[in-house]
CSV table of C-alpha atoms and ligand atoms in Angstrom, one decimal:
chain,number,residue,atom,x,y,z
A,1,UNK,CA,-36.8,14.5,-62.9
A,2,UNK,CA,-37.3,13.5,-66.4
A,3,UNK,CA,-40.1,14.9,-68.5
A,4,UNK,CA,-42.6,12.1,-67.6
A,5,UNK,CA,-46.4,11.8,-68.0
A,6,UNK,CA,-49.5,11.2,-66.0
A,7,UNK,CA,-49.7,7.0,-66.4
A,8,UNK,CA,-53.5,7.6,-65.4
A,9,UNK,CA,-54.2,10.2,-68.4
A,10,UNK,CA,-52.2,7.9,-70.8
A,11,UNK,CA,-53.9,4.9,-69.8
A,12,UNK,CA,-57.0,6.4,-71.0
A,13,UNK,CA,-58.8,5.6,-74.3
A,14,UNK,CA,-59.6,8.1,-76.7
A,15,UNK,CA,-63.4,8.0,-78.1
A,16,UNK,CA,-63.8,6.1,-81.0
A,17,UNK,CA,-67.6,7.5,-81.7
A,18,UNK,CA,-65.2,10.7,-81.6
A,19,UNK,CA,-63.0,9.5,-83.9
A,20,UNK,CA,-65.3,7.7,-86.5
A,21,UNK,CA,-67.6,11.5,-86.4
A,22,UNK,CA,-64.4,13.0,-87.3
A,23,UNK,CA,-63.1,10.9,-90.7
A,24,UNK,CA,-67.2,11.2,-91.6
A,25,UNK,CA,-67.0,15.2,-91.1
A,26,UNK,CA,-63.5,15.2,-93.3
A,27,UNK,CA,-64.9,13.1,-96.0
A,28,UNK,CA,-68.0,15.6,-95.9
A,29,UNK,CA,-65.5,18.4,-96.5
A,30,UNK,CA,-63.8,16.6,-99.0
A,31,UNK,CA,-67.2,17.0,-100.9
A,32,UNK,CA,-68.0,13.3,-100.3
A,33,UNK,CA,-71.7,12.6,-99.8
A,34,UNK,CA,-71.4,10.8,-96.8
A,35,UNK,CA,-74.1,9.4,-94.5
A,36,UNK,CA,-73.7,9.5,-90.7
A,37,UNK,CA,-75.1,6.6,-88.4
A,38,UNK,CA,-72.2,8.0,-85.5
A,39,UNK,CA,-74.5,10.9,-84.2
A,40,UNK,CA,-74.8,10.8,-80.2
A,41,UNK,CA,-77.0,13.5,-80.1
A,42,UNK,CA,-80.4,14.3,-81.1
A,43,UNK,CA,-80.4,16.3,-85.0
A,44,UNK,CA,-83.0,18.6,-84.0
A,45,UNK,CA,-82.4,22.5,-83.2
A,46,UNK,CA,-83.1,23.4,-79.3
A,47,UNK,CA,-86.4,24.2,-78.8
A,48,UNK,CA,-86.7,28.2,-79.0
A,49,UNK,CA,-88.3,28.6,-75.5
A,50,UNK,CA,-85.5,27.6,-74.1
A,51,UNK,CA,-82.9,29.7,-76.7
A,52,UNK,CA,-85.5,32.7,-75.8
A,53,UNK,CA,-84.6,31.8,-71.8
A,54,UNK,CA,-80.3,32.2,-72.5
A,55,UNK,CA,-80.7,35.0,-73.8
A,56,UNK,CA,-82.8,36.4,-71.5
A,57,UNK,CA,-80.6,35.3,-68.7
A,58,UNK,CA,-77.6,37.0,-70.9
A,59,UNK,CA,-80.0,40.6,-70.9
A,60,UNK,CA,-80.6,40.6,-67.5
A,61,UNK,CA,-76.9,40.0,-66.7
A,62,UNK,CA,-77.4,36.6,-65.4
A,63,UNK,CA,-73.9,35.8,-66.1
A,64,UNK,CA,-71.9,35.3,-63.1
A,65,UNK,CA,-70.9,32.5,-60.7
A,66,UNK,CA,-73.8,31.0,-59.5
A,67,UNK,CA,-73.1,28.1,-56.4
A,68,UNK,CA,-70.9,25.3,-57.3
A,69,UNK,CA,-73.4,23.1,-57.4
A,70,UNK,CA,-76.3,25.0,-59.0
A,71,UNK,CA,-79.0,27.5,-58.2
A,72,UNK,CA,-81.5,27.1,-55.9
A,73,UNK,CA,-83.9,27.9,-58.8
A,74,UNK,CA,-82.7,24.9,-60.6
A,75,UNK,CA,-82.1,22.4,-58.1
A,76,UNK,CA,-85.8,22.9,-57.0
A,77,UNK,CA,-87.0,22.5,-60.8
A,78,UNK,CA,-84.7,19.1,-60.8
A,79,UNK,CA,-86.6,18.1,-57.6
A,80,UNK,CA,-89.9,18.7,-58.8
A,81,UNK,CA,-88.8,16.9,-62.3
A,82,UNK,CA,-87.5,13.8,-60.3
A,83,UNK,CA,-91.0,13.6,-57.9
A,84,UNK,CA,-93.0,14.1,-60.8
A,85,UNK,CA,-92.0,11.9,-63.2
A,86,UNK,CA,-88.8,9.4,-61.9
A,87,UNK,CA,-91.2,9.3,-58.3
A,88,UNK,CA,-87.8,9.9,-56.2
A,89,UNK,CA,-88.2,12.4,-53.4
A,90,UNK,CA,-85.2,14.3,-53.4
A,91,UNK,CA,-84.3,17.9,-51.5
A,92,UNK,CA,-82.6,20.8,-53.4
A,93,UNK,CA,-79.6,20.2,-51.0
A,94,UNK,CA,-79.4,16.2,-52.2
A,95,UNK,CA,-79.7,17.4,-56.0
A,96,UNK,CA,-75.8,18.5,-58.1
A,97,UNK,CA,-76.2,20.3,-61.2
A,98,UNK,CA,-72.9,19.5,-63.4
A,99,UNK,CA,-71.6,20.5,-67.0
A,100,UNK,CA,-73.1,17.2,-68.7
A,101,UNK,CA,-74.3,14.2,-67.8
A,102,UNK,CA,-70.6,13.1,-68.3
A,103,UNK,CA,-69.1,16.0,-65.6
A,104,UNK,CA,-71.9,14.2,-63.3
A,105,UNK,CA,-71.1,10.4,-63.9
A,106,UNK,CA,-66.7,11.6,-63.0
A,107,UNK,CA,-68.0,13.7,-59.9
A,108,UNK,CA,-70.0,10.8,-58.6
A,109,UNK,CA,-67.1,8.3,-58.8
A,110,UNK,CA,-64.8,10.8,-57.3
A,111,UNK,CA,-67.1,11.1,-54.8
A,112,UNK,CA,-67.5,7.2,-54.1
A,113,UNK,CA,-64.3,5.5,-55.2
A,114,UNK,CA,-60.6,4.8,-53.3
A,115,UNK,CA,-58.2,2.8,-55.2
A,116,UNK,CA,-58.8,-0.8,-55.9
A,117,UNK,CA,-62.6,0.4,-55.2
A,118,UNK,CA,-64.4,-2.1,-57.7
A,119,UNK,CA,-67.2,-1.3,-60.1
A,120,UNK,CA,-69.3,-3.3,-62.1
A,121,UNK,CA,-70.6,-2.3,-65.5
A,122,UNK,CA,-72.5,-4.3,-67.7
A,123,UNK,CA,-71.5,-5.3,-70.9
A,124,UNK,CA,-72.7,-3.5,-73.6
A,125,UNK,CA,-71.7,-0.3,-71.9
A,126,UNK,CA,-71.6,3.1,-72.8
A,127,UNK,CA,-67.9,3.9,-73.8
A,128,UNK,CA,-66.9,6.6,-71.6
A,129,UNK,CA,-68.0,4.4,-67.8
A,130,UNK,CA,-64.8,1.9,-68.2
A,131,UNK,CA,-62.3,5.1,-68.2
A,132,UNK,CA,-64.5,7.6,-65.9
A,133,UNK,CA,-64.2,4.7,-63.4
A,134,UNK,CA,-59.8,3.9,-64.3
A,135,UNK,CA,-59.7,8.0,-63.8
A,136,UNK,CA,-62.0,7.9,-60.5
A,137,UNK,CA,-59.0,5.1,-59.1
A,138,UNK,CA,-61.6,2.3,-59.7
A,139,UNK,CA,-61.1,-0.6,-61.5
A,140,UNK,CA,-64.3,-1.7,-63.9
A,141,UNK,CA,-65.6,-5.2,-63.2
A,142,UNK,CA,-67.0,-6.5,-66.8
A,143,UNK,CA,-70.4,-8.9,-66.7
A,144,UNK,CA,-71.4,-9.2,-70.3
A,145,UNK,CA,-75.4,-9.6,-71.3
A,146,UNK,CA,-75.6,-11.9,-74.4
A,147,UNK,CA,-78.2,-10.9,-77.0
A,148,UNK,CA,-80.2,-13.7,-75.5
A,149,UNK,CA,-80.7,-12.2,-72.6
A,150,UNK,CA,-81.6,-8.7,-74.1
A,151,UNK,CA,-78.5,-7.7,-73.7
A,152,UNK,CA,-79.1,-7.1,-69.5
A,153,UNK,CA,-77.4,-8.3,-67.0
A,154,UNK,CA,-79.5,-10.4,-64.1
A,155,UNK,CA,-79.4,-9.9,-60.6
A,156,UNK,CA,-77.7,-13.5,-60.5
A,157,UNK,CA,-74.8,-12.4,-62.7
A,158,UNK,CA,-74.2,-9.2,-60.6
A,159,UNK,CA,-74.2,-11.1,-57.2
A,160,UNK,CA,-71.9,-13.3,-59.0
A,161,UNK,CA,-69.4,-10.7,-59.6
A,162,UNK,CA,-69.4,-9.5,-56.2
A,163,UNK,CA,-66.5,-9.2,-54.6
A,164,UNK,CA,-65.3,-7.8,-50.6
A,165,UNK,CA,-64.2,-5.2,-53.2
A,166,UNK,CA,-67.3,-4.0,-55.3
A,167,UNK,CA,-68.0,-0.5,-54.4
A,168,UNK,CA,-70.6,0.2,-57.3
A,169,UNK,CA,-72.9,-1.1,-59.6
A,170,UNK,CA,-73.4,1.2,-63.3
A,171,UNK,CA,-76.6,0.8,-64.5
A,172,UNK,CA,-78.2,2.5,-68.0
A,173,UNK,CA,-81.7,2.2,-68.7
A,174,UNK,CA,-82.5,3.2,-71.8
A,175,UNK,CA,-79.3,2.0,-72.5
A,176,UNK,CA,-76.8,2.9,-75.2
A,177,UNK,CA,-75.8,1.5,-77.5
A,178,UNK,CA,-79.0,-1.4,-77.0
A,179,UNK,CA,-81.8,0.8,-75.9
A,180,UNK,CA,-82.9,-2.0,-73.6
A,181,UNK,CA,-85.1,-0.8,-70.7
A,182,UNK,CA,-84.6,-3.0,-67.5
A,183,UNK,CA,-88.3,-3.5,-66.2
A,184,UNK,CA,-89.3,-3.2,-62.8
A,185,UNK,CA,-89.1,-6.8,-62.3
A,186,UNK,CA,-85.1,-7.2,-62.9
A,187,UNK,CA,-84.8,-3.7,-61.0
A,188,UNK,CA,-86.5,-5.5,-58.0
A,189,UNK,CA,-83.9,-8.4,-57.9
A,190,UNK,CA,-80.9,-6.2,-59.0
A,191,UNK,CA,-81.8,-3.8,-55.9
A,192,UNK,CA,-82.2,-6.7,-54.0
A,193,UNK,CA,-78.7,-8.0,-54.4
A,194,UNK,CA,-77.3,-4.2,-54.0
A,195,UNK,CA,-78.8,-4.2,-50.4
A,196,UNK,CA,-77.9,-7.3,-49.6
A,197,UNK,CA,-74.5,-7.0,-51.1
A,198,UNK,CA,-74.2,-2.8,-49.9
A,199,UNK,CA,-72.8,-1.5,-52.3
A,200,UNK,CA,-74.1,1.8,-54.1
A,201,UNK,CA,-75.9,1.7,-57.3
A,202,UNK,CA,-74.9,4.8,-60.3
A,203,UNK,CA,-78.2,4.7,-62.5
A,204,UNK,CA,-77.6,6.5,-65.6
A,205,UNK,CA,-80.9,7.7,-66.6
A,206,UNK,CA,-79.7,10.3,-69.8
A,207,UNK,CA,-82.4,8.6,-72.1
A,208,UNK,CA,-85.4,8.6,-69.9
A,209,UNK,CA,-87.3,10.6,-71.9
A,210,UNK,CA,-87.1,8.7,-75.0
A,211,UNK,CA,-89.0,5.7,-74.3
A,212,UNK,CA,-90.7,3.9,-76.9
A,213,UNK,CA,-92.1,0.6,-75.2
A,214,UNK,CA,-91.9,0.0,-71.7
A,215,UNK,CA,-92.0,2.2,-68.9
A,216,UNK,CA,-89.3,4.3,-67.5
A,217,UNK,CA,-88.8,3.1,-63.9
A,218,UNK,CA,-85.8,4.9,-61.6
A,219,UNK,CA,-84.4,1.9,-59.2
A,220,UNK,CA,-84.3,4.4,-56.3
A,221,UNK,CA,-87.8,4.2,-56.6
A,222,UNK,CA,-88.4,1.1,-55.8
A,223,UNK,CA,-87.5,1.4,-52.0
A,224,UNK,CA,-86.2,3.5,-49.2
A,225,UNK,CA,-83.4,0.8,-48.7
A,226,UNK,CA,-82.5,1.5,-52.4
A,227,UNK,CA,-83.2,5.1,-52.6
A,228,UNK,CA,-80.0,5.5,-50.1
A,229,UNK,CA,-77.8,4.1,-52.1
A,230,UNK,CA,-78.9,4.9,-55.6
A,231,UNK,CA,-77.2,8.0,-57.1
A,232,UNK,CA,-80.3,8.8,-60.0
A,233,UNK,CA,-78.0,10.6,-63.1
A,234,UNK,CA,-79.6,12.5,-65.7
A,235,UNK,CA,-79.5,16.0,-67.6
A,236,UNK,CA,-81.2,18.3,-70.1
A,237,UNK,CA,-79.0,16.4,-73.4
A,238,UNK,CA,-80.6,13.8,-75.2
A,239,UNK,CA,-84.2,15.0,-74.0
A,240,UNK,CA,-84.1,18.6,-75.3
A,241,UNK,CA,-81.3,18.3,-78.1
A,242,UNK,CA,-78.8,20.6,-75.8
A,243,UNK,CA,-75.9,18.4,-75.7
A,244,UNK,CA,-73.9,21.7,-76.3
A,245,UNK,CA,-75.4,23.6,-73.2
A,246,UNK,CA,-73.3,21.1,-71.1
A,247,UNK,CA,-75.7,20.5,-68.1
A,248,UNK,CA,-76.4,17.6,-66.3
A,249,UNK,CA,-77.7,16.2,-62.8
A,250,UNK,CA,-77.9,14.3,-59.9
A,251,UNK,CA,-79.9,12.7,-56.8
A,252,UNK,CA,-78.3,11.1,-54.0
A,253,UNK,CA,-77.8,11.0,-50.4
A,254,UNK,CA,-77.1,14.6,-49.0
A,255,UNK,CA,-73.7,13.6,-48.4
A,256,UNK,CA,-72.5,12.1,-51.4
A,257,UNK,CA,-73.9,15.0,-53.3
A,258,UNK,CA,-71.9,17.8,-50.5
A,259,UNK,CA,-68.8,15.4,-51.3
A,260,UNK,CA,-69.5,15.7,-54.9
A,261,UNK,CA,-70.4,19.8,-54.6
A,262,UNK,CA,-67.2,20.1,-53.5
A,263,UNK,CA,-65.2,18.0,-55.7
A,264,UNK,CA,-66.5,19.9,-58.7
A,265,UNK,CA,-66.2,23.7,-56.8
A,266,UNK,CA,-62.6,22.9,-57.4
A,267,UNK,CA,-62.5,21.9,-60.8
A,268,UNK,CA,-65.0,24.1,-62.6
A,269,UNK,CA,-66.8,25.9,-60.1
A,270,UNK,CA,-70.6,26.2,-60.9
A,271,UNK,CA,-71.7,25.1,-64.4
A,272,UNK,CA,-72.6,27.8,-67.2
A,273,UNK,CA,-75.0,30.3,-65.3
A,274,UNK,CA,-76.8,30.7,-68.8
A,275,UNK,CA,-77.2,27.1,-69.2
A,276,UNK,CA,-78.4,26.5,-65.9
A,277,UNK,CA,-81.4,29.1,-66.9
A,278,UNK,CA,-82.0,27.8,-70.0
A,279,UNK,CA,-82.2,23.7,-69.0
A,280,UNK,CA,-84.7,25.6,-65.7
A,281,UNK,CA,-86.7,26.6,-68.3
A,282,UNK,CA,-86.2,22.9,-70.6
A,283,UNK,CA,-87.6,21.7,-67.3
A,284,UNK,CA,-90.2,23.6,-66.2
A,285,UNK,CA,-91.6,25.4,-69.6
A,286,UNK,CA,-93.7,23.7,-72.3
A,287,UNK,CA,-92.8,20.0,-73.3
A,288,UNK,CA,-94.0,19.6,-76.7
A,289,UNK,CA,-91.1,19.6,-78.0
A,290,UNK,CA,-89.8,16.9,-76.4
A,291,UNK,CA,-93.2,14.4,-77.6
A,292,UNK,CA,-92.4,15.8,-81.3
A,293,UNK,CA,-89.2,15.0,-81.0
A,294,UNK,CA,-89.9,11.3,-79.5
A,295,UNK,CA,-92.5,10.8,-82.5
A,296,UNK,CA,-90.1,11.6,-85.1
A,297,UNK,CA,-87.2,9.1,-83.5
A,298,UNK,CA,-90.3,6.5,-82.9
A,299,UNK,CA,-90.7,6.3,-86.8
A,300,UNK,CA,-87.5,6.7,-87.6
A,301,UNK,CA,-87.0,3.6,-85.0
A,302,UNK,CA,-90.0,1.4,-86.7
A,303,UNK,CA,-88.4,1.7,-90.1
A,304,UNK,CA,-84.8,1.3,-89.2
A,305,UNK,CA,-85.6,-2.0,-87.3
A,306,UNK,CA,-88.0,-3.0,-89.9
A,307,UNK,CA,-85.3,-2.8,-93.0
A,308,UNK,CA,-82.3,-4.0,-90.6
A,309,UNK,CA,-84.4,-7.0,-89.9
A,310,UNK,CA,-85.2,-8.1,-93.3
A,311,UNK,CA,-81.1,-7.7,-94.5
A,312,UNK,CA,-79.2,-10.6,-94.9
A,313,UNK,CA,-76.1,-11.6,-92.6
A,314,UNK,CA,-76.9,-9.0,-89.7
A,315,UNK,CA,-79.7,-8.8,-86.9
A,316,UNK,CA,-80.6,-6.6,-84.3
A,317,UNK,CA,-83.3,-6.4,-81.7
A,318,UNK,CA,-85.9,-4.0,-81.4
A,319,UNK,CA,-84.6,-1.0,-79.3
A,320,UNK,CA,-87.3,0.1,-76.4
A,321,UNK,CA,-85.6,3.2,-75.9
A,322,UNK,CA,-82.8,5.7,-76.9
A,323,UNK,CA,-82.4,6.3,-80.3
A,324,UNK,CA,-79.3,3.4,-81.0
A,325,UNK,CA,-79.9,0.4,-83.5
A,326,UNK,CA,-77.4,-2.3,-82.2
A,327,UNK,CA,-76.9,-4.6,-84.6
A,328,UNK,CA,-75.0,-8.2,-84.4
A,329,UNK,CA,-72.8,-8.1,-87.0
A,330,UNK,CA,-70.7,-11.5,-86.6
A,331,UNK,CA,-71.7,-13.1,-89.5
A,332,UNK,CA,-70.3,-11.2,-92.2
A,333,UNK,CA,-67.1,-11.2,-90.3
A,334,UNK,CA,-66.1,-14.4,-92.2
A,335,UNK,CA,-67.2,-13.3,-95.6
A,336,UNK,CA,-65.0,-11.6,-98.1
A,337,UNK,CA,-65.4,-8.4,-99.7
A,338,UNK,CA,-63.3,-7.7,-102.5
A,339,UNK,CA,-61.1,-11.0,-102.5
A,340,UNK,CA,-60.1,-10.2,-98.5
A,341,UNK,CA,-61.7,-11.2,-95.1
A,342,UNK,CA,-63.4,-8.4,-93.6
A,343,UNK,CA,-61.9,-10.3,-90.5
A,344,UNK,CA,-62.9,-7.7,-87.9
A,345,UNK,CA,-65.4,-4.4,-86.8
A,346,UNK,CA,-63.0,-2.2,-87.6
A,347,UNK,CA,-62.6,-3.6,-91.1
A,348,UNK,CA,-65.7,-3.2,-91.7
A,349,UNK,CA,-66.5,0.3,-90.7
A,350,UNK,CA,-63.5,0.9,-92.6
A,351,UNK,CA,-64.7,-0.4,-95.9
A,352,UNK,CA,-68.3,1.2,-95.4
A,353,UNK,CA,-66.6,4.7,-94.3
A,354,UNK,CA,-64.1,4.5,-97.6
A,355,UNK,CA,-66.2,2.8,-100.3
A,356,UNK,CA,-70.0,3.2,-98.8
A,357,UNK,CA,-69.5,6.8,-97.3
A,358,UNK,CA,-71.5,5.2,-94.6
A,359,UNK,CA,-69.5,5.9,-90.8
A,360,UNK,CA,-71.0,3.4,-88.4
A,361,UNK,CA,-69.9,2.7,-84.6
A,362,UNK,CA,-67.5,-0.2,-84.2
A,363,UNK,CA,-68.7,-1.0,-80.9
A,364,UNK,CA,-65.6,-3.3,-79.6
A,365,UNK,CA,-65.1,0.0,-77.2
A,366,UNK,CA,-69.0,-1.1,-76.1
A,367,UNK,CA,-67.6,-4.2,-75.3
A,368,UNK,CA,-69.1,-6.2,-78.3
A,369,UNK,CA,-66.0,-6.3,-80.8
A,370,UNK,CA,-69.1,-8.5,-83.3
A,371,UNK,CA,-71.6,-5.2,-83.1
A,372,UNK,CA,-72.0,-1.5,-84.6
A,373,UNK,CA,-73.9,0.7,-83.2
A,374,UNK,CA,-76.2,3.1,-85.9
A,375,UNK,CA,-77.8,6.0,-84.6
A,376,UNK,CA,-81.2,7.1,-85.8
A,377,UNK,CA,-80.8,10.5,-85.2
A,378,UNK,CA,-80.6,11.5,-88.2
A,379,UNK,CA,-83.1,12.6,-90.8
A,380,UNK,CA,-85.3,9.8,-92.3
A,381,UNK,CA,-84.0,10.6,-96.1
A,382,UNK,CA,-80.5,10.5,-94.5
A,383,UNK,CA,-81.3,6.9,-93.0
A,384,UNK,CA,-82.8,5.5,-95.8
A,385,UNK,CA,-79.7,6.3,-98.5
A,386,UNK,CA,-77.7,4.8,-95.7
A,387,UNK,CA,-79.6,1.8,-94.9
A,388,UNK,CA,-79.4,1.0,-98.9
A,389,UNK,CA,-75.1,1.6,-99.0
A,390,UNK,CA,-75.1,-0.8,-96.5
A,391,UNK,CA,-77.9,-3.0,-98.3
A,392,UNK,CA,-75.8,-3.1,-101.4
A,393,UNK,CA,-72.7,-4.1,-99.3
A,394,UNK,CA,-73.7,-7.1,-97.8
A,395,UNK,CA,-74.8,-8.2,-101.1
A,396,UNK,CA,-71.5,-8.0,-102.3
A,397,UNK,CA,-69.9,-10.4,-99.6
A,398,UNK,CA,-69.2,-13.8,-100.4
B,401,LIG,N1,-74.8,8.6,-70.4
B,401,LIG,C1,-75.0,8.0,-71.5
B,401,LIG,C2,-75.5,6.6,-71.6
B,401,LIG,C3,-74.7,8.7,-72.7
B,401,LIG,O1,-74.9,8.1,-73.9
B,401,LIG,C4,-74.2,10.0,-72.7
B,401,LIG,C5,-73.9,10.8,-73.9
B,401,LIG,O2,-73.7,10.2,-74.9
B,401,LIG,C6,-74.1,10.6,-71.4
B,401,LIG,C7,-74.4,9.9,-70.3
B,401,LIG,C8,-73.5,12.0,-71.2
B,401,LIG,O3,-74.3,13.0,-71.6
B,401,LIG,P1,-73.9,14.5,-71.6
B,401,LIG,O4,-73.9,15.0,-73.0
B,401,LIG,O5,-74.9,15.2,-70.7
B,401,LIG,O6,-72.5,14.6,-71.0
């Protein structure tokens, strides 16, 4: 038997948000001044209540295997978090605390998928759903949402899509990279098709707390036909600035989340017991953190859109939610910088990276090979120098 690998594992894609973070980190410690639009997660320290509550847990010796799929203690606190302000009813034993949002979205599609299994992900998409579905033995089903459209799919382009194969439909309001919101309205007639149609709906959530117009509305909400086969994602990341802690969550059915329980009891047992006590205490303790931190991204947000839209060559829409500028960048694709064609996305991030020290998100992994993706967590002096590099490059395009 030759020394062969896994097709699966090579077929997978590496992250290029990870890759364009890291040539913007080794410029940095080549002394370069360089301005980072890449981040993914929020650029504000973890609020200390819930530092003071880890290290707590650590003192008390709170720092063994807890059940596979999360305490008790926790579970309840998700349940209480999902009534109170998603309005799903869900039971501690329908609730599966994972490490990360991401750990969540590859237990669920463990959980749901056989091979062939099809799912369907609207385009723009978050990076990482194409190969957590190809890993899960699914095969994505692409429906792309035009910038005339607000860059969201309808429930006529999902029904059209169908298949006897669709198993699953992805759905990410707030949405990254557009920070769309999907308003209760296209929810309606997209749950309306996925009852019709039977076939389970994976609503990413991650964002929900970072809502800037609009109002946050969980499909499962909308009715008990729904609710059954809506698996609600979501986690303590983006909304408290712990994307390190690794802990992230789900409601579904009692039997896809005992399917999913014991999926993950074999790969990584319980997630981090100290974690677990410090996103109970995210949940349940003081949340004026999280409005502070929604007020700085909401101004950061009003200027970024306000400077993008008055530039030459490039255009974005207004982001509801998130904190992702996603900006259409097709029409400098034909000019010339420097006597060649920028030609393509990854040109151009090149030339910003190399001669701007500007690192943007190509977003042809998003499926929009004509956008970037800038992230607006970052600090408002940090935005503004970077806003100007790129300013002064479209100026120089002819
Ligand atoms: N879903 C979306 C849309 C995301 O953007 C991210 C992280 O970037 C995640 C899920 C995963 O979050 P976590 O850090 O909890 O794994």
């Amino acid at each position: 038997m030759a020394l062969t690998l896994s097709k699966k594992a090579q077929a997978v894609k590496p992250s290029s948000t990870l890759a364009i973070t890291a040539k913007a980190k080794e410029l940095k410690e080549k002394g370069l001044d360089v301005v980072g639009f890449g981040a993914g997660e929020p650029d504000f320290n973890t609020p200390d209540n819930i530092c003071e509550a880890a290290i707590k847990a650590i003192h008390d010796g709170f720092t063994k295997y807890t059940p596979a799929e999360g305490t008790l203690e926790l579970k309840k606190a998700v349940c209480d978090k999902f009534l109170g302000f998603n309005h799903i009813k869900y039971e501690p034993s329908q609730i599966v605390v994972s490490n990360g949002g991401k750990h969540s979205l590859t237990n669920i599609f463990q959980a749901i998928c056989n091979p062939g299994d099809e799912v369907i992900i609207p385009t723009p998409y978050w990076l990482s759903y194409p190969e957590i579905v190809k890993l899960a033995d699914g095969v994505p089903v692409y429906v792309r949402a035009e910038k005339g459209q607000n860059y969201k799919v309808t429930a006529a382009q999902i029904e059209a899509a169908c298949t006897d194969k669709t198993k699953a439909l992805v759905l990410n309001s707030p949405s990254n990279p557009s920070g769309m919101i999907y308003t209760r309205e296209e929810l309606e007639a997209i749950a309306e098709v996925a009852v019709r149609k039977d076939f389970y709906v994976v609503s990413d959530e991650m964002y929900e707390n970072l809502i800037y117009e609009g109002e946050a509305i969980s499909i499962a909400s909308l009715n008990d036909e729904i609710y059954k086969r809506t698996i609600t994602c979501s986690g303590v990341a983006k909304s408290y600035s712990m994307t390190g802690w690794r802990i992230g969550f789900t409601g579904s059915s009692k039997e896809i989340a005992k399917l999913m329980g014991s999926v993950q009891s074999h790969q990584t047992s319980n997630p981090n017991s100290i974690a677990q006590k410090a996103a109970y205490e995210a949940l349940v303790g003081p949340q004026d953190s999280v409005y502070k931190m929604h007020a700085e991204f909401n101004k950061r947000r009003e200027y970024m859109f306000e400077r993008v839209s008055n530039m030459k060559l490039i255009s974005t829409l207004k982001p509801q939610g998130a904190f992702y500028l996603f900006i259409d960048i097709s029409q400098t694709l034909e000019k010339e910088y420097n006597g060649s064609k920028v030609g393509d996305v990854y040109k151009l991030s090149q030339i910003l990276i190399e001669e701007f020290n500007v690192a943007v998100i190509p977003c042809e992994d998003f499926g929009f090979a004509d956008h970037i993706r800038l992230s607006y967590a970052i600090s408002m002096e940090q935005i503004k120098k970077g806003l100007d590099r790129i300013e002064t490059f479209i100026e120089k395009l002819v």
